[in-house]
Tab-separated table of C-alpha atoms in Angstrom:
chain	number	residue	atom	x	y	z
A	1	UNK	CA	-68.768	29.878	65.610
A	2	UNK	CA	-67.595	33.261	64.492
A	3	UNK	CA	-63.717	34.102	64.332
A	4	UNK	CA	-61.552	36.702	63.818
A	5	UNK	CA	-58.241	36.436	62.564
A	6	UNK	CA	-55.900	39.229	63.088
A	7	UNK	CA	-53.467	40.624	60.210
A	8	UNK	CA	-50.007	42.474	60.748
A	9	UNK	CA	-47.381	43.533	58.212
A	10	UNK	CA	-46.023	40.475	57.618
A	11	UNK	CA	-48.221	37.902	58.412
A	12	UNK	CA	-48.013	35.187	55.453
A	13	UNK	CA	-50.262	32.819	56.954
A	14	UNK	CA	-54.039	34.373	57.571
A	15	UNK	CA	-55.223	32.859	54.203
A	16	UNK	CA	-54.647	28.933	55.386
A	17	UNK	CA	-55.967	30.219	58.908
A	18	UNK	CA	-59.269	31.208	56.737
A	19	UNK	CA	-59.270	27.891	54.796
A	20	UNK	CA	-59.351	25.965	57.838
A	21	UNK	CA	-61.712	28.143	59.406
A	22	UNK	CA	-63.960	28.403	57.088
A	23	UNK	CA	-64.642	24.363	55.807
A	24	UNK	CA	-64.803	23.428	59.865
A	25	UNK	CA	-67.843	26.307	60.433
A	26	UNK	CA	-69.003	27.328	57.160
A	27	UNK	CA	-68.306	30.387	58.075
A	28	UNK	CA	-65.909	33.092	57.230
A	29	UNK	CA	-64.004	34.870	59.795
A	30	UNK	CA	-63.019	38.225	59.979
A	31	UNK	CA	-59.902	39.853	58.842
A	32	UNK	CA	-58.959	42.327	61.692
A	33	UNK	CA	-56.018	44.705	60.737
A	34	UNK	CA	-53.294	45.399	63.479
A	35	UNK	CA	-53.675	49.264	63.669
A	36	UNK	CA	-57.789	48.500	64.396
A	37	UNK	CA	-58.474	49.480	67.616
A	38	UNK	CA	-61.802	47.039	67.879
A	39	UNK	CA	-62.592	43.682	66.808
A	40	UNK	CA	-66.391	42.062	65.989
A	41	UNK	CA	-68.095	39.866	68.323
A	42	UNK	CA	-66.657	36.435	68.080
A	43	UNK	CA	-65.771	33.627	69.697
A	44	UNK	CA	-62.656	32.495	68.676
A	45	UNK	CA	-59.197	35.126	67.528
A	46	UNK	CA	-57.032	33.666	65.897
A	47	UNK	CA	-52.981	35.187	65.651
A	48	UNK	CA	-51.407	33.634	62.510
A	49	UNK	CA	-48.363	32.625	61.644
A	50	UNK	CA	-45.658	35.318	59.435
A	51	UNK	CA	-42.833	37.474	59.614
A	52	UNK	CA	-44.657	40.353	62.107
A	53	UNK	CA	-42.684	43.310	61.262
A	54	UNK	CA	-39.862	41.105	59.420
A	55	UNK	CA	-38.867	40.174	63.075
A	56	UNK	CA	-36.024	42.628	62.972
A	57	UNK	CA	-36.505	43.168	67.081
A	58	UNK	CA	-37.171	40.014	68.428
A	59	UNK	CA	-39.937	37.874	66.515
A	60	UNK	CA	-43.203	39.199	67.896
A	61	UNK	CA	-42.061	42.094	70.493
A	62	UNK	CA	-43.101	44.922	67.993
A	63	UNK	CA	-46.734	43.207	67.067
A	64	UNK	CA	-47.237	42.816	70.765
A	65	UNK	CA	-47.412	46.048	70.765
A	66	UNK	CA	-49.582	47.266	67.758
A	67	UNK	CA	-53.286	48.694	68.824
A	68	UNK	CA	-55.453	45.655	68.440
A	69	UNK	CA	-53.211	43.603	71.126
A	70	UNK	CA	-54.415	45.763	73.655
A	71	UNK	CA	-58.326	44.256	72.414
A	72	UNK	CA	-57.042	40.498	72.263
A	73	UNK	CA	-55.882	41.079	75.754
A	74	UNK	CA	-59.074	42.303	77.152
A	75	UNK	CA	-61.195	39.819	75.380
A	76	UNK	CA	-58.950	37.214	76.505
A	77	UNK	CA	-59.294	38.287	80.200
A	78	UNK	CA	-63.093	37.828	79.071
A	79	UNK	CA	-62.821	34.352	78.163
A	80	UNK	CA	-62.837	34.611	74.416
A	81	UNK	CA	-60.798	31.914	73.363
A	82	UNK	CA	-57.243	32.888	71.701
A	83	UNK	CA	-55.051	30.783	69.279
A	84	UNK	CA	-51.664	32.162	68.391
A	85	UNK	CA	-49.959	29.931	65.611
A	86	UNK	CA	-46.390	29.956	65.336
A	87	UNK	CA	-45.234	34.292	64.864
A	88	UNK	CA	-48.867	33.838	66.732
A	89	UNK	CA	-47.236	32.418	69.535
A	90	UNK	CA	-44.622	34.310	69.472
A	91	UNK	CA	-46.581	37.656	69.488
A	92	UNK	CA	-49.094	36.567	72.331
A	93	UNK	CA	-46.342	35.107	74.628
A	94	UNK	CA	-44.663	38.356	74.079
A	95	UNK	CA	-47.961	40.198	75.140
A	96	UNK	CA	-47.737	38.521	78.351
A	97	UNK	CA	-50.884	35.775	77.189
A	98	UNK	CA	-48.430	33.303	77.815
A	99	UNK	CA	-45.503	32.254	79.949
A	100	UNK	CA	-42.018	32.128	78.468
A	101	UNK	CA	-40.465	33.266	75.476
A	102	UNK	CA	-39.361	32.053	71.807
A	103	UNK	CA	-35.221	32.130	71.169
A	104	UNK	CA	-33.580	31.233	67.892
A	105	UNK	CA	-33.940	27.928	66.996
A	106	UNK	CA	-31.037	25.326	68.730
A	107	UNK	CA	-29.572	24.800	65.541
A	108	UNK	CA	-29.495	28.722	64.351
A	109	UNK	CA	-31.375	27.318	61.023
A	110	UNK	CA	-34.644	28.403	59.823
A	111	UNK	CA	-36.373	24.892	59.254
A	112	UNK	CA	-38.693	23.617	56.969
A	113	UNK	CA	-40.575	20.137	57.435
A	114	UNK	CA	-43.976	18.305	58.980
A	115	UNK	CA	-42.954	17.511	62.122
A	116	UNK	CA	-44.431	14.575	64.886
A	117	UNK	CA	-46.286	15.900	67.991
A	118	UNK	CA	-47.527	14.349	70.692
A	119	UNK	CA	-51.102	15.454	72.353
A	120	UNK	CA	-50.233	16.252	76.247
A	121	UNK	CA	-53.714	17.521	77.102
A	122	UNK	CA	-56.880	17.005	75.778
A	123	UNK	CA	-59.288	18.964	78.192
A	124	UNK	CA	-59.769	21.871	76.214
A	125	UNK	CA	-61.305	22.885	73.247
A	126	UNK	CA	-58.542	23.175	71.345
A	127	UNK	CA	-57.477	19.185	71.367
A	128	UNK	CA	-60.420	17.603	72.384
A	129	UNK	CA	-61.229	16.071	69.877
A	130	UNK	CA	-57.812	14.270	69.961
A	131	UNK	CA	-56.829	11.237	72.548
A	132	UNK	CA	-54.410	11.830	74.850
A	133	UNK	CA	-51.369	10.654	73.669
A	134	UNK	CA	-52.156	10.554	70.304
A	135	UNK	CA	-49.388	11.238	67.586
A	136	UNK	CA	-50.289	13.739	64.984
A	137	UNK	CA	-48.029	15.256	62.446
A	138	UNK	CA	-48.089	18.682	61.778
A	139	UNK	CA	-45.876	21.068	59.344
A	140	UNK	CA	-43.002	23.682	60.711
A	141	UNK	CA	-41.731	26.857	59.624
A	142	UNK	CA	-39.681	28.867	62.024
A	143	UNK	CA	-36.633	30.251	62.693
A	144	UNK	CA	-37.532	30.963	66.479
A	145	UNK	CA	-39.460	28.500	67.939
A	146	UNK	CA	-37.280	27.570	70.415
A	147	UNK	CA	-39.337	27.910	73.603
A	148	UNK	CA	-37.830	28.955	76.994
A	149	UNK	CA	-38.953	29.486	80.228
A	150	UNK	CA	-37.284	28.532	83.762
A	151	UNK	CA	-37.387	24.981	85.781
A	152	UNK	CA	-40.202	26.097	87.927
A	153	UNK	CA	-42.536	27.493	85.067
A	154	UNK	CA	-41.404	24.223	83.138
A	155	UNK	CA	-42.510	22.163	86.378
A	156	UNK	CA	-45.686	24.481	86.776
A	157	UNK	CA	-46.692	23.944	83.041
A	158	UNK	CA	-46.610	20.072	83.569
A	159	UNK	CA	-48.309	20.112	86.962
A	160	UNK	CA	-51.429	22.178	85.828
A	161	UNK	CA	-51.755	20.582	82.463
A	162	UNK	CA	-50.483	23.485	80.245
A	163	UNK	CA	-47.971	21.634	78.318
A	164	UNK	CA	-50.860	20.988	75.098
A	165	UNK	CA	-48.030	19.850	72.937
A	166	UNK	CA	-44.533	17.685	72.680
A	167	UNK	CA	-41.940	17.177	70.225
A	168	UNK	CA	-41.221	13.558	69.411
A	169	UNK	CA	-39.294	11.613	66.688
A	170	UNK	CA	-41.523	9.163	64.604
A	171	UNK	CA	-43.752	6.475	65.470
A	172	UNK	CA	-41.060	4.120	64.803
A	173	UNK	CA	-38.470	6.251	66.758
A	174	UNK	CA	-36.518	5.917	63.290
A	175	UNK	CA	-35.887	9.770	63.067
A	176	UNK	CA	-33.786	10.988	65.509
A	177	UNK	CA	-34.820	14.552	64.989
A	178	UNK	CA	-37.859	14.508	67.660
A	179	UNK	CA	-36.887	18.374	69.370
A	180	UNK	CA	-36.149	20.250	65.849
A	181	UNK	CA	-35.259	23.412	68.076
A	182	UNK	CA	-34.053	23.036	71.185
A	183	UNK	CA	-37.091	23.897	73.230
A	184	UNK	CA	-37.325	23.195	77.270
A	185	UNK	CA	-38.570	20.087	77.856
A	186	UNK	CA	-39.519	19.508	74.232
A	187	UNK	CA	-42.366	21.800	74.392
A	188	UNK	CA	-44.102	22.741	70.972
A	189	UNK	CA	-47.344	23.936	72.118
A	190	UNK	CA	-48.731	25.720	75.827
A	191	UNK	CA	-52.036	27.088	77.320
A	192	UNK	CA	-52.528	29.935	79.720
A	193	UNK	CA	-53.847	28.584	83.140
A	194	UNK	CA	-57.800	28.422	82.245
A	195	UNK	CA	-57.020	26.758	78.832
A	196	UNK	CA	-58.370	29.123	76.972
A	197	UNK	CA	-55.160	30.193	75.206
A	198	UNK	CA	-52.849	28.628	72.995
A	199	UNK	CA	-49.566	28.905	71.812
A	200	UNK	CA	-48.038	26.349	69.438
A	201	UNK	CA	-45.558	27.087	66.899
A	202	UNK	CA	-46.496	23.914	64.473
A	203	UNK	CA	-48.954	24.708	61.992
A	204	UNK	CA	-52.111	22.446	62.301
A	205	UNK	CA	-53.953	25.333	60.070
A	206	UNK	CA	-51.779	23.758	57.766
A	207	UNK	CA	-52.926	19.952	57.995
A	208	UNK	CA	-56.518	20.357	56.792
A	209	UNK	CA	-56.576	19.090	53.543
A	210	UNK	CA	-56.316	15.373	52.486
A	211	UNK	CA	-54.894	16.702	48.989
A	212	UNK	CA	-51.859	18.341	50.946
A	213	UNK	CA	-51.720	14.576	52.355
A	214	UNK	CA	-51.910	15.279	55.950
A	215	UNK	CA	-55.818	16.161	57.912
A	216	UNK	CA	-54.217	15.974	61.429
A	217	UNK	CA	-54.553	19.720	62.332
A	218	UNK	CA	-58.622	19.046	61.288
A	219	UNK	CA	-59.612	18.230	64.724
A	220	UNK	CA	-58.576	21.238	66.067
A	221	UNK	CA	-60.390	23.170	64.573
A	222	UNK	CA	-63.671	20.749	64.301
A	223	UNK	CA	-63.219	20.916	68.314
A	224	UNK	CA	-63.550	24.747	68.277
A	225	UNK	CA	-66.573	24.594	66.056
A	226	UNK	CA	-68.450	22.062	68.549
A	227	UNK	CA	-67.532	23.348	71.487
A	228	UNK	CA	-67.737	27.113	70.539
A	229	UNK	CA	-71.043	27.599	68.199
């Protein structure tokens, strides 16, 4: 599987997007700055998480714009799988990839933690290498992950099996905190209507590594390898 991953001012989190890249295929990806109007042959593109022009707009709005979105978009209409983590989401949903938009977080707090998910959807390549249903924890860093769209979209999402991730509290319901920003219908992670895009603001890229103590976000990316090389 080849990947690209692309790079904007402020992007902090291409170099774990590598790492977990690179030990499920063996291979490197590709570092694609944001000005670049082209990007290699691949199979995956990955949008990272960061600070995308120190989200003094609205977090993503300017990135959306910058020369290489116009490329993601076009290879997207082709098929090419996309993966926007976190600021990733935030930039692609702005781009019009993906339904809705990100707010300031419920609590107006940037916040800091690993976080419990729950796998909605499993037909794609994204999760499937996860049960449906299954509980995985992965970390959180955001300030505007609070994701919005209207009833209908909300009821749409569900309907058509776009909803790829939930908030929840623990396994033991003991912490209370299951939504840690306010989002619609608890909603942490969402694909476009062919599952071939994905928005989540959690950071599975970020799970890889039984040293960090947590290899939930592994599958994720072992899924991409299988079903994309």
């Amino acid at each position: 599987m080849k990947a690209a991953i692309v790079v904007f001012p402020g992007s902090n989190r291409e170099r774990d997007a590598v790492a977990a890249l690179e030990a499920a295929s063996g291979t490197k990806p590709y570092l694609v700055w944001h000005r670049d109007t082209e990007l290699p042959k691949v199979d995956l593109i990955v949008v990272p998480g960061g600070f995308s022009y120190g989200d003094y707009l609205r977090s993503g709005a300017m990135a959306a714009h910058s020369p290489i979105m116009r490329e993601v978009k076009a290879r997207a209409d082709q098929g090419v799988r996309v993966l926007g983590i976190c600021n990733g989401f935030q930039i692609i949903t702005e781009a019009g990839l993906l339904p809705g938009a990100l707010m300031r977080n419920g609590g107006l707090k940037f916040i800091c933690r690993v976080q419990h998910l729950r796998v909605e959807n499993t037909d794609s390549p994204f999760t499937a290498k996860y049960a449906k249903g299954q509980v995985v924890r992965y970390p959180i860093a955001h300030g505007d992950g609070n994701y919005w769209t209207d009833a209908e979209t909300v009821k749409r999402l569900d309907g058509e099996g776009q909803v790829a991730f939930r908030y929840i509290a623990d396994e033991t319901r003991a912490d209370p905190r299951g939504n840690p920003n306010g989002s619609v219908s608890d909603i942490a992670g969402i694909f476009n209507a062919k599952r071939t895009v994905l928005g989540l603001m959690p950071h599975p890229e970020d799970a890889v590594e039984a040293l960090h103590g947590n290899t939930d976000g592994k599958p994720m990316f072992e899924g991409l390898v299988e079903a994309l090389s």
